[in-house]
PDB file of C-alpha atoms and ligand atoms in Angstrom:
ATOM      1  CA  UNK A  28      15.261  31.910  60.016  1.00 92.00           C
ATOM      2  CA  UNK A  29      18.148  33.461  58.030  1.00 98.00           C
ATOM      3  CA  UNK A  30      21.171  31.663  56.591  1.00 98.00           C
ATOM      4  CA  UNK A  31      23.696  31.688  53.766  1.00 98.00           C
ATOM      5  CA  UNK A  32      21.799  29.562  51.248  1.00 97.00           C
ATOM      6  CA  UNK A  33      20.001  30.402  48.007  1.00 97.00           C
ATOM      7  CA  UNK A  34      16.657  31.082  49.717  1.00 97.00           C
ATOM      8  CA  UNK A  35      17.680  32.508  53.102  1.00 98.00           C
ATOM      9  CA  UNK A  36      21.015  34.153  52.213  1.00 98.00           C
ATOM     10  CA  UNK A  37      22.325  37.756  52.377  1.00 98.00           C
ATOM     11  CA  UNK A  38      20.295  38.982  49.361  1.00 98.00           C
ATOM     12  CA  UNK A  39      17.028  38.151  51.170  1.00 98.00           C
ATOM     13  CA  UNK A  40      17.902  39.350  54.684  1.00 98.00           C
ATOM     14  CA  UNK A  41      16.335  42.795  54.002  1.00 98.00           C
ATOM     15  CA  UNK A  42      12.852  41.193  54.077  1.00 98.00           C
ATOM     16  CA  UNK A  43      13.059  40.435  57.796  1.00 98.00           C
ATOM     17  CA  UNK A  44      15.807  42.977  58.588  1.00 99.00           C
ATOM     18  CA  UNK A  45      15.174  46.184  56.583  1.00 98.00           C
ATOM     19  CA  UNK A  46      18.296  47.784  58.117  1.00 99.00           C
ATOM     20  CA  UNK A  47      20.170  45.530  55.668  1.00 99.00           C
ATOM     21  CA  UNK A  48      19.782  48.475  53.280  1.00 98.00           C
ATOM     22  CA  UNK A  49      20.887  51.027  55.873  1.00 98.00           C
ATOM     23  CA  UNK A  50      23.544  53.751  55.664  1.00 98.00           C
ATOM     24  CA  UNK A  51      26.286  52.020  57.677  1.00 99.00           C
ATOM     25  CA  UNK A  52      26.205  48.333  56.757  1.00 99.00           C
ATOM     26  CA  UNK A  53      29.137  45.897  56.912  1.00 99.00           C
ATOM     27  CA  UNK A  54      31.285  44.378  55.545  1.00 99.00           C
ATOM     28  CA  UNK A  55      32.745  46.726  52.929  1.00 99.00           C
ATOM     29  CA  UNK A  56      35.501  46.641  50.329  1.00 99.00           C
ATOM     30  CA  UNK A  57      38.416  48.604  51.761  1.00 99.00           C
ATOM     31  CA  UNK A  58      40.171  50.697  49.080  1.00 98.00           C
ATOM     32  CA  UNK A  59      43.574  51.421  50.660  1.00 98.00           C
ATOM     33  CA  UNK A  60      44.355  54.391  48.417  1.00 98.00           C
ATOM     34  CA  UNK A  61      41.049  56.029  49.387  1.00 98.00           C
ATOM     35  CA  UNK A  62      41.573  55.475  53.120  1.00 98.00           C
ATOM     36  CA  UNK A  63      42.373  58.711  54.963  1.00 98.00           C
ATOM     37  CA  UNK A  64      45.507  58.559  57.096  1.00 98.00           C
ATOM     38  CA  UNK A  65      44.562  60.077  60.468  1.00 97.00           C
ATOM     39  CA  UNK A  66      47.699  60.995  62.439  1.00 96.00           C
ATOM     40  CA  UNK A  67      45.436  61.663  65.419  1.00 96.00           C
ATOM     41  CA  UNK A  68      44.466  58.000  65.574  1.00 96.00           C
ATOM     42  CA  UNK A  69      46.281  56.406  68.534  1.00 95.00           C
ATOM     43  CA  UNK A  70      47.493  52.806  68.297  1.00 95.00           C
ATOM     44  CA  UNK A  71      45.079  50.162  69.525  1.00 96.00           C
ATOM     45  CA  UNK A  72      46.009  48.146  72.573  1.00 95.00           C
ATOM     46  CA  UNK A  73      44.734  44.693  73.428  1.00 95.00           C
ATOM     47  CA  UNK A  74      44.712  43.353  76.962  1.00 92.00           C
ATOM     48  CA  UNK A  75      43.770  39.702  76.730  1.00 94.00           C
ATOM     49  CA  UNK A  76      46.392  38.246  79.054  1.00 88.00           C
ATOM     50  CA  UNK A  77      44.123  36.996  81.812  1.00 83.00           C
ATOM     51  CA  UNK A  78      40.961  36.743  79.756  1.00 86.00           C
ATOM     52  CA  UNK A  79      38.530  34.010  80.672  1.00 88.00           C
ATOM     53  CA  UNK A  80      37.116  32.037  77.781  1.00 96.00           C
ATOM     54  CA  UNK A  81      34.250  29.819  78.873  1.00 98.00           C
ATOM     55  CA  UNK A  82      32.902  27.775  75.978  1.00 98.00           C
ATOM     56  CA  UNK A  83      32.983  27.060  72.252  1.00 98.00           C
ATOM     57  CA  UNK A  84      29.730  26.511  70.367  1.00 99.00           C
ATOM     58  CA  UNK A  85      28.118  26.029  66.957  1.00 99.00           C
ATOM     59  CA  UNK A  86      25.250  28.514  66.616  1.00 98.00           C
ATOM     60  CA  UNK A  87      24.230  27.351  63.152  1.00 98.00           C
ATOM     61  CA  UNK A  88      26.025  30.281  61.512  1.00 98.00           C
ATOM     62  CA  UNK A  89      29.611  30.035  62.804  1.00 99.00           C
ATOM     63  CA  UNK A  90      31.759  28.596  65.582  1.00 99.00           C
ATOM     64  CA  UNK A  91      31.892  30.975  68.543  1.00 99.00           C
ATOM     65  CA  UNK A  92      34.228  31.176  71.576  1.00 98.00           C
ATOM     66  CA  UNK A  93      32.578  33.093  74.422  1.00 98.00           C
ATOM     67  CA  UNK A  94      34.158  34.932  77.329  1.00 97.00           C
ATOM     68  CA  UNK A  95      33.142  35.687  80.906  1.00 95.00           C
ATOM     69  CA  UNK A  96      31.774  39.167  81.471  1.00 91.00           C
ATOM     70  CA  UNK A  97      34.815  40.389  83.398  1.00 90.00           C
ATOM     71  CA  UNK A  98      36.794  43.556  83.052  1.00 87.00           C
ATOM     72  CA  UNK A  99      40.272  42.256  82.292  1.00 86.00           C
ATOM     73  CA  UNK A 100      39.897  41.549  78.591  1.00 89.00           C
ATOM     74  CA  UNK A 101      39.783  44.806  76.757  1.00 93.00           C
ATOM     75  CA  UNK A 102      40.373  46.435  73.425  1.00 94.00           C
ATOM     76  CA  UNK A 103      41.125  50.113  73.608  1.00 90.00           C
ATOM     77  CA  UNK A 104      42.750  53.035  71.890  1.00 94.00           C
ATOM     78  CA  UNK A 105      42.446  53.628  68.193  1.00 95.00           C
ATOM     79  CA  UNK A 106      39.131  55.305  67.403  1.00 97.00           C
ATOM     80  CA  UNK A 107      37.612  54.106  70.685  1.00 97.00           C
ATOM     81  CA  UNK A 108      36.758  56.603  73.445  1.00 95.00           C
ATOM     82  CA  UNK A 109      36.534  53.873  76.074  1.00 94.00           C
ATOM     83  CA  UNK A 110      37.827  50.392  76.794  1.00 95.00           C
ATOM     84  CA  UNK A 111      35.628  47.819  75.070  1.00 97.00           C
ATOM     85  CA  UNK A 112      35.249  44.384  76.708  1.00 97.00           C
ATOM     86  CA  UNK A 113      35.735  41.141  74.760  1.00 97.00           C
ATOM     87  CA  UNK A 114      32.504  39.151  74.581  1.00 97.00           C
ATOM     88  CA  UNK A 115      33.152  36.505  71.896  1.00 98.00           C
ATOM     89  CA  UNK A 116      35.079  35.692  68.764  1.00 98.00           C
ATOM     90  CA  UNK A 117      34.087  33.696  65.710  1.00 99.00           C
ATOM     91  CA  UNK A 118      35.068  33.126  62.095  1.00 99.00           C
ATOM     92  CA  UNK A 119      33.734  33.383  58.522  1.00 99.00           C
ATOM     93  CA  UNK A 120      35.195  31.163  55.801  1.00 98.00           C
ATOM     94  CA  UNK A 121      34.774  29.807  52.261  1.00 98.00           C
ATOM     95  CA  UNK A 122      34.533  26.380  50.687  1.00 97.00           C
ATOM     96  CA  UNK A 123      37.623  24.322  49.753  1.00 94.00           C
ATOM     97  CA  UNK A 124      39.890  26.408  47.555  1.00 90.00           C
ATOM     98  CA  UNK A 125      37.511  29.362  47.807  1.00 92.00           C
ATOM     99  CA  UNK A 126      37.839  32.481  49.882  1.00 96.00           C
ATOM    100  CA  UNK A 127      35.384  33.462  52.592  1.00 98.00           C
ATOM    101  CA  UNK A 128      36.444  36.713  54.226  1.00 98.00           C
ATOM    102  CA  UNK A 129      33.775  39.392  54.691  1.00 99.00           C
ATOM    103  CA  UNK A 130      35.850  42.537  54.243  1.00 98.00           C
ATOM    104  CA  UNK A 131      37.854  42.716  51.043  1.00 98.00           C
ATOM    105  CA  UNK A 132      40.937  44.847  50.360  1.00 98.00           C
ATOM    106  CA  UNK A 133      41.071  46.448  46.910  1.00 98.00           C
ATOM    107  CA  UNK A 134      38.716  43.657  45.843  1.00 98.00           C
ATOM    108  CA  UNK A 135      40.975  40.911  47.272  1.00 98.00           C
ATOM    109  CA  UNK A 136      39.248  38.305  49.392  1.00 98.00           C
ATOM    110  CA  UNK A 137      41.039  36.253  52.037  1.00 98.00           C
ATOM    111  CA  UNK A 138      40.477  32.628  52.980  1.00 98.00           C
ATOM    112  CA  UNK A 139      38.774  33.528  56.226  1.00 98.00           C
ATOM    113  CA  UNK A 140      38.163  36.359  58.676  1.00 98.00           C
ATOM    114  CA  UNK A 141      38.283  36.277  62.491  1.00 98.00           C
ATOM    115  CA  UNK A 142      36.001  38.669  64.373  1.00 98.00           C
ATOM    116  CA  UNK A 143      36.714  39.599  67.997  1.00 98.00           C
ATOM    117  CA  UNK A 144      33.498  41.201  69.303  1.00 98.00           C
ATOM    118  CA  UNK A 145      33.765  43.783  72.112  1.00 98.00           C
ATOM    119  CA  UNK A 146      31.210  46.024  73.847  1.00 98.00           C
ATOM    120  CA  UNK A 147      31.406  49.461  75.476  1.00 97.00           C
ATOM    121  CA  UNK A 148      31.122  48.373  79.106  1.00 96.00           C
ATOM    122  CA  UNK A 149      32.203  51.839  80.284  1.00 96.00           C
ATOM    123  CA  UNK A 150      29.025  53.391  78.876  1.00 97.00           C
ATOM    124  CA  UNK A 151      26.458  50.542  78.794  1.00 98.00           C
ATOM    125  CA  UNK A 152      25.388  48.053  81.453  1.00 97.00           C
ATOM    126  CA  UNK A 153      24.990  45.001  79.239  1.00 97.00           C
ATOM    127  CA  UNK A 154      26.015  43.619  75.849  1.00 98.00           C
ATOM    128  CA  UNK A 155      22.346  43.668  74.785  1.00 98.00           C
ATOM    129  CA  UNK A 156      22.094  47.393  75.558  1.00 98.00           C
ATOM    130  CA  UNK A 157      25.388  48.160  73.809  1.00 98.00           C
ATOM    131  CA  UNK A 158      24.482  46.063  70.751  1.00 99.00           C
ATOM    132  CA  UNK A 159      21.829  48.594  69.692  1.00 98.00           C
ATOM    133  CA  UNK A 160      23.860  51.756  70.423  1.00 98.00           C
ATOM    134  CA  UNK A 161      25.801  53.553  67.654  1.00 98.00           C
ATOM    135  CA  UNK A 162      28.991  53.450  69.789  1.00 98.00           C
ATOM    136  CA  UNK A 163      28.101  50.212  71.540  1.00 98.00           C
ATOM    137  CA  UNK A 164      30.304  47.618  69.846  1.00 98.00           C
ATOM    138  CA  UNK A 165      33.819  47.344  68.440  1.00 98.00           C
ATOM    139  CA  UNK A 166      34.810  44.368  66.299  1.00 98.00           C
ATOM    140  CA  UNK A 167      38.458  43.635  65.545  1.00 98.00           C
ATOM    141  CA  UNK A 168      38.775  41.903  62.181  1.00 98.00           C
ATOM    142  CA  UNK A 169      41.778  39.693  61.369  1.00 98.00           C
ATOM    143  CA  UNK A 170      42.286  38.191  57.905  1.00 98.00           C
ATOM    144  CA  UNK A 171      43.393  34.549  57.582  1.00 98.00           C
ATOM    145  CA  UNK A 172      45.239  33.302  54.522  1.00 98.00           C
ATOM    146  CA  UNK A 173      46.529  29.848  53.554  1.00 97.00           C
ATOM    147  CA  UNK A 174      50.165  29.221  54.408  1.00 97.00           C
ATOM    148  CA  UNK A 175      52.027  27.651  57.305  1.00 98.00           C
ATOM    149  CA  UNK A 176      50.039  26.165  60.154  1.00 98.00           C
ATOM    150  CA  UNK A 177      49.106  28.575  62.978  1.00 98.00           C
ATOM    151  CA  UNK A 178      49.883  26.793  66.237  1.00 98.00           C
ATOM    152  CA  UNK A 179      47.521  28.949  68.281  1.00 97.00           C
ATOM    153  CA  UNK A 180      44.581  27.816  66.139  1.00 98.00           C
ATOM    154  CA  UNK A 181      45.041  24.113  66.939  1.00 98.00           C
ATOM    155  CA  UNK A 182      43.312  24.353  70.334  1.00 98.00           C
ATOM    156  CA  UNK A 183      40.245  25.565  68.408  1.00 98.00           C
ATOM    157  CA  UNK A 184      40.424  23.194  65.428  1.00 98.00           C
ATOM    158  CA  UNK A 185      40.993  20.232  67.777  1.00 98.00           C
ATOM    159  CA  UNK A 186      37.720  21.090  69.559  1.00 98.00           C
ATOM    160  CA  UNK A 187      35.557  21.469  66.445  1.00 98.00           C
ATOM    161  CA  UNK A 188      34.533  17.788  66.361  1.00 98.00           C
ATOM    162  CA  UNK A 189      32.722  18.412  69.672  1.00 98.00           C
ATOM    163  CA  UNK A 190      30.557  21.194  68.190  1.00 99.00           C
ATOM    164  CA  UNK A 191      29.813  19.633  64.799  1.00 98.00           C
ATOM    165  CA  UNK A 192      26.093  20.310  64.950  1.00 98.00           C
ATOM    166  CA  UNK A 193      24.084  23.538  65.370  1.00 98.00           C
ATOM    167  CA  UNK A 194      23.192  23.985  69.031  1.00 98.00           C
ATOM    168  CA  UNK A 195      26.177  22.074  70.444  1.00 98.00           C
ATOM    169  CA  UNK A 196      28.494  23.663  73.028  1.00 98.00           C
ATOM    170  CA  UNK A 197      31.467  22.477  75.069  1.00 98.00           C
ATOM    171  CA  UNK A 198      33.792  23.877  77.726  1.00 98.00           C
ATOM    172  CA  UNK A 199      36.674  25.919  76.333  1.00 98.00           C
ATOM    173  CA  UNK A 200      38.840  27.454  79.057  1.00 97.00           C
ATOM    174  CA  UNK A 201      41.882  29.693  79.240  1.00 94.00           C
ATOM    175  CA  UNK A 202      42.132  30.490  75.553  1.00 95.00           C
ATOM    176  CA  UNK A 203      44.070  33.683  74.954  1.00 95.00           C
ATOM    177  CA  UNK A 204      43.273  35.264  71.573  1.00 97.00           C
ATOM    178  CA  UNK A 205      46.706  36.960  71.525  1.00 96.00           C
ATOM    179  CA  UNK A 206      47.925  33.820  69.734  1.00 96.00           C
ATOM    180  CA  UNK A 207      45.685  34.647  66.764  1.00 98.00           C
ATOM    181  CA  UNK A 208      46.961  38.197  66.218  1.00 98.00           C
ATOM    182  CA  UNK A 209      49.464  39.277  63.541  1.00 98.00           C
ATOM    183  CA  UNK A 210      52.694  41.058  64.481  1.00 98.00           C
ATOM    184  CA  UNK A 211      51.491  44.432  63.169  1.00 98.00           C
ATOM    185  CA  UNK A 212      48.488  46.210  64.673  1.00 98.00           C
ATOM    186  CA  UNK A 213      48.204  48.620  61.732  1.00 98.00           C
ATOM    187  CA  UNK A 214      44.500  49.002  60.977  1.00 98.00           C
ATOM    188  CA  UNK A 215      41.701  50.566  58.989  1.00 98.00           C
ATOM    189  CA  UNK A 216      38.637  51.787  60.891  1.00 98.00           C
ATOM    190  CA  UNK A 217      35.137  52.815  59.830  1.00 98.00           C
ATOM    191  CA  UNK A 218      31.580  52.994  61.286  1.00 99.00           C
ATOM    192  CA  UNK A 219      29.576  49.883  60.382  1.00 99.00           C
ATOM    193  CA  UNK A 220      27.243  47.126  61.485  1.00 99.00           C
ATOM    194  CA  UNK A 221      26.900  43.516  62.511  1.00 99.00           C
ATOM    195  CA  UNK A 222      27.466  41.452  59.339  1.00 99.00           C
ATOM    196  CA  UNK A 223      24.669  39.032  60.136  1.00 99.00           C
ATOM    197  CA  UNK A 224      21.115  39.632  61.304  1.00 99.00           C
ATOM    198  CA  UNK A 225      20.093  41.590  63.322  1.00 99.00           C
ATOM    199  CA  UNK A 226      22.587  43.783  61.343  1.00 99.00           C
ATOM    200  CA  UNK A 227      22.547  46.486  64.046  1.00 99.00           C
ATOM    201  CA  UNK A 228      24.487  49.636  63.042  1.00 99.00           C
ATOM    202  CA  UNK A 229      26.396  49.668  66.312  1.00 99.00           C
ATOM    203  CA  UNK A 230      29.901  48.578  65.319  1.00 98.00           C
ATOM    204  CA  UNK A 231      33.130  50.549  65.133  1.00 98.00           C
ATOM    205  CA  UNK A 232      35.127  48.280  62.826  1.00 98.00           C
ATOM    206  CA  UNK A 233      38.862  47.946  63.319  1.00 98.00           C
ATOM    207  CA  UNK A 234      40.334  45.747  60.537  1.00 98.00           C
ATOM    208  CA  UNK A 235      44.001  44.769  60.841  1.00 98.00           C
ATOM    209  CA  UNK A 236      45.973  45.097  57.618  1.00 98.00           C
ATOM    210  CA  UNK A 237      48.316  42.125  58.216  1.00 98.00           C
ATOM    211  CA  UNK A 238      46.770  38.651  57.772  1.00 98.00           C
ATOM    212  CA  UNK A 239      47.788  35.591  59.796  1.00 98.00           C
ATOM    213  CA  UNK A 240      48.628  32.308  58.049  1.00 98.00           C
ATOM    214  CA  UNK A 241      46.718  29.095  58.674  1.00 98.00           C
ATOM    215  CA  UNK A 242      47.137  25.745  56.949  1.00 98.00           C
ATOM    216  CA  UNK A 243      44.706  24.179  54.473  1.00 97.00           C
ATOM    217  CA  UNK A 244      44.419  21.274  56.947  1.00 98.00           C
ATOM    218  CA  UNK A 245      43.312  23.656  59.702  1.00 98.00           C
ATOM    219  CA  UNK A 246      40.753  25.327  57.394  1.00 98.00           C
ATOM    220  CA  UNK A 247      39.519  21.884  56.401  1.00 98.00           C
ATOM    221  CA  UNK A 248      38.539  21.226  60.007  1.00 98.00           C
ATOM    222  CA  UNK A 249      36.267  24.306  59.996  1.00 98.00           C
ATOM    223  CA  UNK A 250      34.513  22.757  56.990  1.00 98.00           C
ATOM    224  CA  UNK A 251      33.647  19.618  58.994  1.00 98.00           C
ATOM    225  CA  UNK A 252      31.176  21.749  60.957  1.00 98.00           C
ATOM    226  CA  UNK A 253      27.513  21.607  59.905  1.00 98.00           C
ATOM    227  CA  UNK A 254      24.867  24.344  59.643  1.00 98.00           C
ATOM    228  CA  UNK A 255      22.193  21.896  60.814  1.00 98.00           C
ATOM    229  CA  UNK A 256      21.359  20.320  64.162  1.00 98.00           C
ATOM    230  CA  UNK A 257      21.757  16.582  64.853  1.00 98.00           C
ATOM    231  CA  UNK A 258      17.962  16.153  64.645  1.00 98.00           C
ATOM    232  CA  UNK A 259      17.661  17.583  61.117  1.00 98.00           C
ATOM    233  CA  UNK A 260      17.988  14.973  58.397  1.00 96.00           C
ATOM    234  CA  UNK A 261      19.583  17.445  55.939  1.00 96.00           C
ATOM    235  CA  UNK A 262      23.379  17.523  56.454  1.00 97.00           C
ATOM    236  CA  UNK A 263      24.741  20.879  55.178  1.00 98.00           C
ATOM    237  CA  UNK A 264      28.459  21.618  55.517  1.00 98.00           C
ATOM    238  CA  UNK A 265      29.204  24.927  57.243  1.00 98.00           C
ATOM    239  CA  UNK A 266      31.128  27.003  54.684  1.00 98.00           C
ATOM    240  CA  UNK A 267      30.728  30.268  52.721  1.00 98.00           C
ATOM    241  CA  UNK A 268      29.198  31.832  55.854  1.00 98.00           C
ATOM    242  CA  UNK A 269      30.121  35.358  54.765  1.00 98.00           C
ATOM    243  CA  UNK A 270      28.139  38.447  53.721  1.00 98.00           C
ATOM    244  CA  UNK A 271      29.485  40.195  50.610  1.00 98.00           C
ATOM    245  CA  UNK A 272      30.691  43.832  50.733  1.00 98.00           C
ATOM    246  CA  UNK A 273      27.959  46.464  51.164  1.00 99.00           C
ATOM    247  CA  UNK A 274      27.706  50.033  49.743  1.00 98.00           C
ATOM    248  CA  UNK A 275      30.004  52.560  51.449  1.00 98.00           C
ATOM    249  CA  UNK A 276      27.268  55.268  51.258  1.00 98.00           C
ATOM    250  CA  UNK A 277      29.680  58.141  51.764  1.00 98.00           C
ATOM    251  CA  UNK A 278      31.552  56.730  54.754  1.00 98.00           C
ATOM    252  CA  UNK A 279      35.247  57.456  55.225  1.00 98.00           C
ATOM    253  CA  UNK A 280      37.665  54.651  56.025  1.00 98.00           C
ATOM    254  CA  UNK A 281      40.534  55.934  58.170  1.00 98.00           C
ATOM    255  CA  UNK A 282      43.995  54.385  58.260  1.00 98.00           C
ATOM    256  CA  UNK A 283      46.231  54.304  61.326  1.00 98.00           C
ATOM    257  CA  UNK A 284      49.271  54.415  59.043  1.00 98.00           C
ATOM    258  CA  UNK A 285      50.663  56.398  56.083  1.00 94.00           C
TER     259      UNK A 285
HETATM  260  N1  KRY B 307      30.026  39.115  62.197  1.00 89.61           N
HETATM  261  S1  KRY B 307      29.951  40.233  63.325  1.00 89.61           S
HETATM  262  O1  KRY B 307      29.650  41.512  62.700  1.00 89.61           O
HETATM  263  O2  KRY B 307      31.166  40.221  64.135  1.00 89.61           O
HETATM  264  C1  KRY B 307      28.630  39.869  64.385  1.00 89.61           C
HETATM  265  C2  KRY B 307      27.388  39.568  63.833  1.00 89.61           C
HETATM  266  C3  KRY B 307      26.286  39.311  64.682  1.00 89.61           C
HETATM  267  C4  KRY B 307      26.459  39.359  66.052  1.00 89.61           C
HETATM  268  N2  KRY B 307      25.317  39.139  66.885  1.00 89.61           N
HETATM  269  C5  KRY B 307      24.214  38.370  66.530  1.00 89.61           C
HETATM  270  C6  KRY B 307      23.321  38.456  67.582  1.00 89.61           C
HETATM  271  N3  KRY B 307      23.928  39.246  68.519  1.00 89.61           N
HETATM  272  C7  KRY B 307      23.370  39.605  69.766  1.00 89.61           C
HETATM  273  C8  KRY B 307      23.402  38.713  70.808  1.00 89.61           C
HETATM  274  C9  KRY B 307      22.867  39.099  72.029  1.00 89.61           C
HETATM  275  C10 KRY B 307      22.299  40.351  72.169  1.00 89.61           C
HETATM  276  F1  KRY B 307      21.790  40.712  73.335  1.00 89.61           F
HETATM  277  C11 KRY B 307      22.276  41.244  71.115  1.00 89.61           C
HETATM  278  C12 KRY B 307      22.825  40.855  69.917  1.00 89.61           C
HETATM  279  F2  KRY B 307      22.856  41.688  68.870  1.00 89.61           F
HETATM  280  C13 KRY B 307      25.134  39.669  68.101  1.00 89.61           C
HETATM  281  O3  KRY B 307      25.883  40.397  68.738  1.00 89.61           O
HETATM  282  C14 KRY B 307      27.701  39.642  66.608  1.00 89.61           C
HETATM  283  C15 KRY B 307      28.804  39.892  65.764  1.00 89.61           C
HETATM  284 ZN1   ZN B 308      31.639  38.009  62.150  1.00 89.61          ZN
END
């Protein structure tokens, strides 16, 4: 199985997942001065108001909040032709004092990165079908940096003790991700992939430029999670679960702003 360690980490994923060396891999370093302002790019709009989160789980790679497969939690606009339905969100983060975002901006890394994963339910009949289609998924990336506490994150960090081990899951209802969004919805967008195996090249990335602030105490709670299950004797702290930037291979990053 793949991971983020010395033996099973990102530099060895290509052995089981050759697409790791593909033409539209993610994450990437975003060079703002090379991004092309596209005045035709509409603003993105997020409709999460009556979204229905169901559970929070530790899948051995990250902590994931999943949503019911209903049509009232959508991301649309921007580069997207259709409304994409929210399926799950999760995070990537570093060790104490280190940064763990996946995308970087002019080489700058952030403490963490939130990914809100959506699928093109207008065109495909299931997430599984969309996940392998070039226009199947849209992931909204939000950078997290250390600063004041983010109130909206406390419902998540207060639940982490219940999903300490890989394979644990617990109820997690009525969470509205609006509370994790920055005030500006300015974004960069580019064609990319899942940043973990199976690394499918099916993602339209929409990365918000404005980070949200979270406290060191809140980040510390993410680091109490473990990569391993309760049965395994090896206790490995879940941190540095990020893939480094991948080659741009001629792709253009578009900006929604001048
Ligand atoms: N980090 S990220 O780019 O946001 C990202 C990375 C990996 C995934 N991911 C891993 C497995 N799957 C998956 C689950 C069910 C399915 F039917 C097909 C999948 F690709 C998936 O969507 C989802 C999101
Ligand atoms: Zn992710």
